[in-house]
Coordinates of C-alpha atoms and ligand atoms in Angstrom, one line a residue:
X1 CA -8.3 -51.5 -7.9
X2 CA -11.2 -50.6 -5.5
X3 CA -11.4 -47.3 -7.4
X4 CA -11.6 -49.2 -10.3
X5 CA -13.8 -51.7 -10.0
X6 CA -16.1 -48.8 -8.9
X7 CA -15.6 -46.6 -11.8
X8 CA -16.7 -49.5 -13.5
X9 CA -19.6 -50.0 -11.5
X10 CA -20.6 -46.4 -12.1
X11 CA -20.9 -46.3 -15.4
X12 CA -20.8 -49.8 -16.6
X13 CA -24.1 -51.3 -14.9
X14 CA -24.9 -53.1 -18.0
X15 CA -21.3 -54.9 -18.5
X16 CA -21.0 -55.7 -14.9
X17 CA -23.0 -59.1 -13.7
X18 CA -25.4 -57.9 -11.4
X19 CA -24.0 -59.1 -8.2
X20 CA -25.1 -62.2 -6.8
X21 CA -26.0 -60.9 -3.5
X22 CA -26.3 -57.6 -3.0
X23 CA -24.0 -56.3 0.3
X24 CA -25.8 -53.6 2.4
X25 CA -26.7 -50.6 0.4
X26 CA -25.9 -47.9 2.4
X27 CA -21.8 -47.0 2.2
X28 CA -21.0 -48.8 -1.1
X29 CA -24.2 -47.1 -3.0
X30 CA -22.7 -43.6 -1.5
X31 CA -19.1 -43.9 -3.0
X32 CA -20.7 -45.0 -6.3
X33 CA -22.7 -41.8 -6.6
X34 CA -19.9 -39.4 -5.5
X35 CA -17.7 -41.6 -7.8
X36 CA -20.4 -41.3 -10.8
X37 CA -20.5 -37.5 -10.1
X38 CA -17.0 -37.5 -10.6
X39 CA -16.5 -39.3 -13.7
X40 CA -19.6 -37.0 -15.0
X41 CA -17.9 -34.3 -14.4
X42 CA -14.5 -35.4 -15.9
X43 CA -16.3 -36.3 -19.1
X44 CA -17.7 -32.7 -19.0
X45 CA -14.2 -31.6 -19.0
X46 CA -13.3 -33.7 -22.0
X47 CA -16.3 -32.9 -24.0
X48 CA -16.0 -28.9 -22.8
X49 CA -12.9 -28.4 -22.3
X50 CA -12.2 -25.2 -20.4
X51 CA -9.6 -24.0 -23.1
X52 CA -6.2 -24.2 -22.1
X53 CA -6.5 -26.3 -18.7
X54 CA -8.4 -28.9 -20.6
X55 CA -5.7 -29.4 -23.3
X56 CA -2.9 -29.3 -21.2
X57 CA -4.6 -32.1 -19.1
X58 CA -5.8 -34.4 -21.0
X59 CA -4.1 -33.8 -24.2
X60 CA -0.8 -33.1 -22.2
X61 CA 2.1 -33.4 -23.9
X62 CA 3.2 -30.7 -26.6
X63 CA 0.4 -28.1 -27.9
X64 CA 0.2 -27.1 -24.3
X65 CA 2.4 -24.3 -24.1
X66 CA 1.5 -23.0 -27.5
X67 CA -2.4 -23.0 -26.7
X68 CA -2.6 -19.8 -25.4
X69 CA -5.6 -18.7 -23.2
X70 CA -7.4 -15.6 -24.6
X71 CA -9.7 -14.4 -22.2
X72 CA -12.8 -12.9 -23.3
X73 CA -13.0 -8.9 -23.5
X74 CA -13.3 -8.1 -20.0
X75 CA -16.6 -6.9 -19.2
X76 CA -15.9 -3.6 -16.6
X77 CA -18.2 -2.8 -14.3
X78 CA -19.6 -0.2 -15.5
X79 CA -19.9 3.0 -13.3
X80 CA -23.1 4.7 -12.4
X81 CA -22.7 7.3 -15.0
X82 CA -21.2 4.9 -17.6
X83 CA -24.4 2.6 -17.2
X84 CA -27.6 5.3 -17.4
X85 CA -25.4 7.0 -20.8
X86 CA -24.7 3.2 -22.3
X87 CA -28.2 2.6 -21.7
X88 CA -29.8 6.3 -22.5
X89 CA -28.2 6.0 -25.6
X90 CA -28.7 2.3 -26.9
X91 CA -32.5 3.4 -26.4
X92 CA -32.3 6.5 -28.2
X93 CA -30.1 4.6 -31.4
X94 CA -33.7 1.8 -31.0
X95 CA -36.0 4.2 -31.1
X96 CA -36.4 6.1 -34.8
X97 CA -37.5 9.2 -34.5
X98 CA -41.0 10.0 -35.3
X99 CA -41.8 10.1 -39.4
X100 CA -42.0 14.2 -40.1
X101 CA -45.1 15.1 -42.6
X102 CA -42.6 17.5 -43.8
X103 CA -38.9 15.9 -43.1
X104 CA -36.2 19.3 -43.2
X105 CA -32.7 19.7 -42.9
X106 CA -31.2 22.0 -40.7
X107 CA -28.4 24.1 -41.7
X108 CA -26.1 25.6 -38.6
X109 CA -23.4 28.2 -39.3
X110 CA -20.7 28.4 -36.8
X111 CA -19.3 31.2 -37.8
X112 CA -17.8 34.4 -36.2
X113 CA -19.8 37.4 -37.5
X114 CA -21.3 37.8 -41.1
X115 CA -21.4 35.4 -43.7
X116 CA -19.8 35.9 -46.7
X117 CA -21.6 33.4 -49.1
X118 CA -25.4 34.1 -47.5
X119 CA -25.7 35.4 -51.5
X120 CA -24.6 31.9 -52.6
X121 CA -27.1 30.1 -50.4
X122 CA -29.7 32.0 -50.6
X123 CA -29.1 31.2 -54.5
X124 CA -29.3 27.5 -52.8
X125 CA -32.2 27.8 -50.8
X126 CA -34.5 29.3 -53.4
X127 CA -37.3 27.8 -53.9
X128 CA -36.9 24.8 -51.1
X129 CA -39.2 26.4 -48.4
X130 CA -40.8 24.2 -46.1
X131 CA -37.8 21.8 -46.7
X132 CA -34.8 23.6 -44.6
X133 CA -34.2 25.7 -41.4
X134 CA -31.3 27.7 -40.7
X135 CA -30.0 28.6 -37.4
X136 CA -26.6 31.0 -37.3
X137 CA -24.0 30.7 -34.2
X138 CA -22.2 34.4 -34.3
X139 CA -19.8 33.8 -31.9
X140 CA -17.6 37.5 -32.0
X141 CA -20.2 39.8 -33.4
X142 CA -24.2 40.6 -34.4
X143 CA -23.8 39.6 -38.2
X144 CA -25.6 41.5 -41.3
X145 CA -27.8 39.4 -43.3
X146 CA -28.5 39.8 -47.0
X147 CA -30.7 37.3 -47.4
X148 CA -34.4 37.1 -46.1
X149 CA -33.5 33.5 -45.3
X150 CA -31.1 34.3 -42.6
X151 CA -32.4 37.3 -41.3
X152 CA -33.7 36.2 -37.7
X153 CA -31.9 33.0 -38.0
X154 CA -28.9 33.9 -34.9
X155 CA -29.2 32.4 -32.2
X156 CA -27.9 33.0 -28.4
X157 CA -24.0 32.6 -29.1
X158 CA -21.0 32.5 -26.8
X159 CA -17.3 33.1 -27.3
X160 CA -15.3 30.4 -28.9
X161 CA -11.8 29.7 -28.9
X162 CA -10.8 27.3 -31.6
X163 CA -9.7 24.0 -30.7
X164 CA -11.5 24.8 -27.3
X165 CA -14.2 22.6 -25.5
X166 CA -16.3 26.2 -26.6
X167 CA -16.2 25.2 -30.3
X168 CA -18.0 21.6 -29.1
X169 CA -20.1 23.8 -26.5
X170 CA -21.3 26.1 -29.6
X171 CA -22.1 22.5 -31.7
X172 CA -24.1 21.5 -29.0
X173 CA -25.9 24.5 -28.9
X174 CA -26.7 25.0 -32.4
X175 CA -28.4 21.0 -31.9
X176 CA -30.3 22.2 -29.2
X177 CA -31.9 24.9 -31.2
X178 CA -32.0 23.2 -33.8
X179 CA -34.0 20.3 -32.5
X180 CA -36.7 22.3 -31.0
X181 CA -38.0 21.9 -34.6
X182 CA -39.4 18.5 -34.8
X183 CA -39.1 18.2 -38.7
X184 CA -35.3 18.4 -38.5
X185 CA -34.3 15.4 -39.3
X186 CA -30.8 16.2 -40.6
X187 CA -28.5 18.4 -39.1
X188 CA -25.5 19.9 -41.1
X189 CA -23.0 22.1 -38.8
X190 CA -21.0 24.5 -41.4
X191 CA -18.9 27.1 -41.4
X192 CA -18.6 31.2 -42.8
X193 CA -16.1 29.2 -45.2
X194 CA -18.2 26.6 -46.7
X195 CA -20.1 26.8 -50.1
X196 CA -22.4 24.4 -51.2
X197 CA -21.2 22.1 -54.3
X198 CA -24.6 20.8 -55.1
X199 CA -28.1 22.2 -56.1
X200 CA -30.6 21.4 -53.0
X201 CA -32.5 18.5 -54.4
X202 CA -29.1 16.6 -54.8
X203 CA -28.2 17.6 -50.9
X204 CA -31.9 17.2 -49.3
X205 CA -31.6 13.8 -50.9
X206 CA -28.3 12.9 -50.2
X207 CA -28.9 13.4 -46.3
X208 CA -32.7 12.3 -46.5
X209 CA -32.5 9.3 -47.9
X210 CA -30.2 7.7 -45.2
X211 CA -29.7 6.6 -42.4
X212 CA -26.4 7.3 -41.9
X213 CA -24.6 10.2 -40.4
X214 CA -21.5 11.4 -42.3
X215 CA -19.1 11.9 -39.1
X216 CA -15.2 11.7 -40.2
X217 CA -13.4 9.4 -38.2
X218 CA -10.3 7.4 -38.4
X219 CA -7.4 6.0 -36.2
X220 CA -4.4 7.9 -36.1
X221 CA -1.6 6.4 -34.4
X222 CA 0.4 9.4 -34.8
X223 CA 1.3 12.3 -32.4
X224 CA -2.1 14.1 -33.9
X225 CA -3.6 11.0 -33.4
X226 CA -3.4 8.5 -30.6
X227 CA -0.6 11.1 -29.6
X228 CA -2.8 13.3 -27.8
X229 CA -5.0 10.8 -25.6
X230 CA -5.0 11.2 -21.9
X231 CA -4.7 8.0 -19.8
X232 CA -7.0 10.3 -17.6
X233 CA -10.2 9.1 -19.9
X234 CA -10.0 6.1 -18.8
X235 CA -12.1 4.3 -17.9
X236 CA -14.8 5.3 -19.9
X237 CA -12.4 6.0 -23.0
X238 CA -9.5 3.7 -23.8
X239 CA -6.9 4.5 -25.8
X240 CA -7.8 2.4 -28.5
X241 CA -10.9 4.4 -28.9
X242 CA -9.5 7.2 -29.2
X243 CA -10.3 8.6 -33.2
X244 CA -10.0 11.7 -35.4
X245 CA -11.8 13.5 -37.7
X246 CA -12.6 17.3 -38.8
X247 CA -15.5 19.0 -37.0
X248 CA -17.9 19.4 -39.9
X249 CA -20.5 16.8 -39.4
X250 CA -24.1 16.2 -40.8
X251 CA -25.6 14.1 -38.8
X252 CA -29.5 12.5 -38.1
X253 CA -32.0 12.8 -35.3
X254 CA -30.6 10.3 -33.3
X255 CA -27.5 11.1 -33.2
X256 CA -27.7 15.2 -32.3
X257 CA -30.1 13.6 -29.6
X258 CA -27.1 11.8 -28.3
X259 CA -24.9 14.3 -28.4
X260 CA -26.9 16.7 -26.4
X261 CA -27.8 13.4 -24.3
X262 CA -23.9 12.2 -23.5
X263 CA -22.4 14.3 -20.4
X264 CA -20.2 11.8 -19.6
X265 CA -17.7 12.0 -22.4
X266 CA -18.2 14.8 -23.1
X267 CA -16.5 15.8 -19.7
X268 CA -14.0 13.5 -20.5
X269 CA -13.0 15.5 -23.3
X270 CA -14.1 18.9 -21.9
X271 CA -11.1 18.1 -18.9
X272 CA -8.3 15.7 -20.7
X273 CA -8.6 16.9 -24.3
X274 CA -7.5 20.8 -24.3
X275 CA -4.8 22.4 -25.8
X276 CA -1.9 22.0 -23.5
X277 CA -2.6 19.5 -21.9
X278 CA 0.3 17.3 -20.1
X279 CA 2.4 19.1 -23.0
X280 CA 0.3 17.9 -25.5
X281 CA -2.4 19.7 -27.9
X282 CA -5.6 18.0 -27.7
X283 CA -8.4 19.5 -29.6
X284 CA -12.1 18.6 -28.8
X285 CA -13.5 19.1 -32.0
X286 CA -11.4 16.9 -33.8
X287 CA -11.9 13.7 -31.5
X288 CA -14.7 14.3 -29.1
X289 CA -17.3 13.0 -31.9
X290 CA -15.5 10.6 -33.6
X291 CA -14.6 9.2 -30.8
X292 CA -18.0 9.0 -28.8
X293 CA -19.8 7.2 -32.4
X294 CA -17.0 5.2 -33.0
X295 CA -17.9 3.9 -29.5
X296 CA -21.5 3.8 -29.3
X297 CA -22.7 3.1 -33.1
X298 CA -19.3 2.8 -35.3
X299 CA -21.7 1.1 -38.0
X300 CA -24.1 4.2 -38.3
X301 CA -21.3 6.6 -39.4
X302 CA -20.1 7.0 -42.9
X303 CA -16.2 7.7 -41.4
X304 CA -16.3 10.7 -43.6
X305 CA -17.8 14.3 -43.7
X306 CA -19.5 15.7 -46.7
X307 CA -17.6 18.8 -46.3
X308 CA -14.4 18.5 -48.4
X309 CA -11.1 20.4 -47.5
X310 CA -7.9 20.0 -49.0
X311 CA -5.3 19.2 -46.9
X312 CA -2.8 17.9 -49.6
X313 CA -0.3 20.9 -49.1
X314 CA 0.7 19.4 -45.5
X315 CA 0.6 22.6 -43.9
X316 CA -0.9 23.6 -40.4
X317 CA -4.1 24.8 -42.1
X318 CA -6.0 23.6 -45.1
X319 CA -5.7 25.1 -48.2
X320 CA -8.3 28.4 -49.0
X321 CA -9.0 29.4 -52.0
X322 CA -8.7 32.7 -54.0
X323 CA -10.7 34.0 -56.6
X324 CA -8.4 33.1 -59.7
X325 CA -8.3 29.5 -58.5
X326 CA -12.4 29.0 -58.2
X327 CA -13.5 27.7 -61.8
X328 CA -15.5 25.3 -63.4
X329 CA -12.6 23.3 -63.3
X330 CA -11.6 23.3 -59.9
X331 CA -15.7 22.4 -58.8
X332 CA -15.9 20.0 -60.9
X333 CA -13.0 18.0 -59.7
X334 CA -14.1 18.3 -56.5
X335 CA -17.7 17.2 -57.0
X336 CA -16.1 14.1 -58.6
X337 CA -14.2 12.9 -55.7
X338 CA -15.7 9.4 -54.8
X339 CA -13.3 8.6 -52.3
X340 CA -12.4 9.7 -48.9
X341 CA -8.6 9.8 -48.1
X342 CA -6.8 10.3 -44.5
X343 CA -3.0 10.1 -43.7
X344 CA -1.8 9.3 -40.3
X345 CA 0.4 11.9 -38.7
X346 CA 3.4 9.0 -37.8
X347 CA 6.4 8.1 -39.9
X348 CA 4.1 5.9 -42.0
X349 CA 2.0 8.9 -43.3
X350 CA 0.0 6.0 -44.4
X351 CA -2.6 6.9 -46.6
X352 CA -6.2 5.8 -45.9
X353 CA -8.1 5.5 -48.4
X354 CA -11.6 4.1 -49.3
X355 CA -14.8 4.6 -51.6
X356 CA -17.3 6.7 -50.7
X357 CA -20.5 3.9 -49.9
X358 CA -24.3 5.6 -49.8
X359 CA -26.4 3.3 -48.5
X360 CA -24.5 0.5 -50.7
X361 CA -23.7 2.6 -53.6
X362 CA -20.0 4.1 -54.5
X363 CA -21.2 8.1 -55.1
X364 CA -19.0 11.4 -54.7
X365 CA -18.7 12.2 -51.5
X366 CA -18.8 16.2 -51.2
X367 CA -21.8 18.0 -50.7
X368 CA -20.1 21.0 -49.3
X369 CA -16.4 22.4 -49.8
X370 CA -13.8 24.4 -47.6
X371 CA -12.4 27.1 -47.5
X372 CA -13.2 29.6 -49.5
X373 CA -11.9 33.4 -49.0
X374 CA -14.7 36.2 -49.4
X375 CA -13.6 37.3 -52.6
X376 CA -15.1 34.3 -54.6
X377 CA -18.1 35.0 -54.0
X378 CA -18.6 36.4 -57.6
X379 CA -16.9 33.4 -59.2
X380 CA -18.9 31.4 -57.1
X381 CA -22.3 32.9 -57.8
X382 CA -21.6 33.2 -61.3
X383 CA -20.3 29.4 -62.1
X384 CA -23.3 28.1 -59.5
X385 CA -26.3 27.0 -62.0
X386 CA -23.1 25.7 -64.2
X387 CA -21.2 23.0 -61.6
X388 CA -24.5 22.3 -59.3
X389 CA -26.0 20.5 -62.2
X390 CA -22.5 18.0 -62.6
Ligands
LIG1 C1 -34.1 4.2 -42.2 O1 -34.6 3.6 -41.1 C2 -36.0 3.5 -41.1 C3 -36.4 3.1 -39.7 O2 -35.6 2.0 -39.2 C4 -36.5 2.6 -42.2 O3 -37.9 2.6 -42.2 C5 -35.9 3.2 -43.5 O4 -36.3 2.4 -44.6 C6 -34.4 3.4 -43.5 N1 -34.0 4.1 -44.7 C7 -33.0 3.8 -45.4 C8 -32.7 4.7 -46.6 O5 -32.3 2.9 -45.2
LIG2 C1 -17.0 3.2 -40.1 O1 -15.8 2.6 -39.5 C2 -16.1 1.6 -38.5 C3 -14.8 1.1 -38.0 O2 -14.2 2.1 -37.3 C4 -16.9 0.4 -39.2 O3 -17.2 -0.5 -38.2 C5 -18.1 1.0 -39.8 O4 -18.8 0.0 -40.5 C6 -17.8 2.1 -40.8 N1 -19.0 2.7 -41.3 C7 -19.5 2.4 -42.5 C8 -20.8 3.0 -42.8 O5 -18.9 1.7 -43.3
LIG3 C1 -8.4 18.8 -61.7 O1 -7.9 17.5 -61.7 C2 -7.0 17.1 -62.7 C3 -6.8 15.7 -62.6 O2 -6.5 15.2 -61.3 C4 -5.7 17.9 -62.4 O3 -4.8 17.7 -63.4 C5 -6.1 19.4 -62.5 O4 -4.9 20.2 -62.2 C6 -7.2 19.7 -61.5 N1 -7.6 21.1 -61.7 C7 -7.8 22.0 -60.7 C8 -8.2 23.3 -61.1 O5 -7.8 21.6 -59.6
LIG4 C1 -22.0 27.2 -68.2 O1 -22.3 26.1 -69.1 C2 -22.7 26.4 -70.4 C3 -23.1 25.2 -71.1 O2 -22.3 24.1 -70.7 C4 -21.5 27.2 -71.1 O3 -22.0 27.6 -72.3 C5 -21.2 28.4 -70.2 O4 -20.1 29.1 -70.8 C6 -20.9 28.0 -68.8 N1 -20.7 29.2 -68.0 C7 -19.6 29.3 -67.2 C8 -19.6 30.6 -66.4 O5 -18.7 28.5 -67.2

């Protein structure tokens, strides 16, 4: 009743009489203070309730169980490294690179000794001056160039081992050459296999006017997926991270800076993602990427690479073609493509699929194609002014 009364008197001044005469102030005006605070404090609790405590007190009864508490995403502490890379590369994604006079794209062949199709691109490159840069990554031996564009082009190359860290430690080289030359603004890492599909205006354009880098990535669940994470990335790389997606990127300023600019990860995957590893085959170049922009700036990669292969045969490798099979035909199907599709390595072999967006428009997709075996290169020449003008 006491209690009462004073609740009252805490909050009800105006509906109490004012006492007739008032008793000494001292111990009564000190309970109804702590007993105001109180009753404050409760009608916090009703008007914010903390989630699942406050319904199970004061609405008690049923919905309590059901109310689950979801707690917010956890916020790690962050270790040293963790915290300069998080914040060396949110700074690098708010800072747009300097406007070039003369904006280029840089073409970077990771290849392991001549090129078969320099013929075909210098065909390509004709007449664009000014507006590209090649750099060439000869990994097994000095190649031969045919064409004035590549001669000179090499640059220092190391050994690499496919589906070794090397192949991601001969990518980051060819970035670091590559962005010595401040016009680069684009920066498309292809193979001795690739041809292009497109005359140059349609691919300096394509890559130009974006902002976007076209980085294939997608969750696999599967044992070529998800399978081949290593609970040794964690912290910094969680399982649910973890993505796919084939080597061939193009990507902007920005993002090459990042990926010479990330150590951290890239350790990650340069120690837990080899082939072998705890019985499982984990290749680098298929999920170091991927997975580092699906982490840092999932919204400023396309999900797919402009590079098309075919994997529809299922097999280890992707199909190549021969000679007989390169025609109009076959281009021209593939320059029409205006969807990417990816199929998860589990039971499911669900079947990803989705339109091809540039910068809010559905377009093809393809600005390059894999692979092609040396003998097309006639075909290939020979069909070029024909398909690049689809
Ligand atoms: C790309 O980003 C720059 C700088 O933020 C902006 O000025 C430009 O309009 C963007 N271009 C496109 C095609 O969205
Ligand atoms: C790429 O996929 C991520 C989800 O993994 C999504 O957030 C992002 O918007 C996609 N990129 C584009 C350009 O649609
Ligand atoms: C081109 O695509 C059509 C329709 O999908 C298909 O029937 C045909 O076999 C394809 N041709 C080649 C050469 O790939
Ligand atoms: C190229 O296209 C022209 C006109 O469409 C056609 O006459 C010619 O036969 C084509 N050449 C080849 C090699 O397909």
């Amino acid at each position: 009743m006491k209690t009462y009364q004073a609740w009252r008197l805490g909050i009800g001044d105006l509906i109490m009489p004012a006492p007739r005469h008032r008793p000494p102030l001292k111990r009564p005006m000190w309970i109804i203070v702590l007993i105001s605070m109180v009753s404050l404090l409760l009608i916090g609790a009703y008007v914010y309730p903390p989630r699942r405590y406050a319904a199970c007190y004061i609405f008690s009864s049923e919905g309590c169980k059901t109310l689950e508490w979801i707690p917010p995403t956890p916020v790690r502490d962050y270790t040293d490294d963790e915290l300069v890379t998080r914040v060396v590369i949110r700074d690098i994604l708010m800072t747009p690179p300097v406007q070039s006079k003369n904006p280029k794209i840089a073409f970077m062949f990771l290849t392991p000794g001549s090129l078969p199709f320099e013929k075909l691109w210098d065909k390509f490159f004709r007449g664009h001056d000014e507006r590209f840069s090649i750099y060439v990554h000869a990994s097994r031996e000095k190649p031969v160039h045919v064409s004035r564009y590549f001669t000179g082009r090499d640059i220092r190359a190391d050994k690499v081992v496919w589906g070794k860290i090397s192949m991601v430690d001969a990518e980051r080289r060819l970035l670091a050459y590559a962005l010595q030359d401040p016009d680069n603004m684009h920066f498309v890492l292809l193979s001795d296999s690739c041809v292009p599909l497109h005359d140059f205006d349609y691919v300096y354009n394509y890559l130009i006017d974006t902002n976007i880098s076209f980085i294939d990535c997608f969750k696999d669940p599967g044992p070529h997926g998800s399978g081949r994470y290593s609970e040794h990335m964690l912290p910094e790389v969680e399982k649910k991270d973890f993505r796919k997606g084939a080597q061939w990127f193009s990507m902007k300023r920005q993002h090459a800076m990042i990926t010479l600019a990330d150590s951290l990860y890239y350790t990650k995957f340069k120690l837990y993602c080899k082939p072998g590893m705890e019985g499982r085959n984990c290749y680098a170049d298929e999920h170091y990427l991927p997975t580092l922009f699906h982490m840092v700036d999932p919204g400023g990669i396309a999900n797919w690479s402009v590079t098309h292969v075919d994997w529809s045969e299922g097999k280890w490798h992707p199909k190549a073609y021969r000679a007989k099979e390169v025609t109009y035909e076959l281009l021209k199907n593939i320059t029409s493509i205006d969807h990417s599709l990816h199929v998860t390595s589990d039971e499911m072999k669900e079947v990803q699929q989705k339109a091809c967006m540039w910068n809010g428009m559905k377009r093809p997709c393809y600005l390059f194609a894999r692979k092609f075996y040396p003998e097309t290169l006639d075909n290939l020449l020979h069909l070029f002014s024909n398909f690049t003008s689809i």
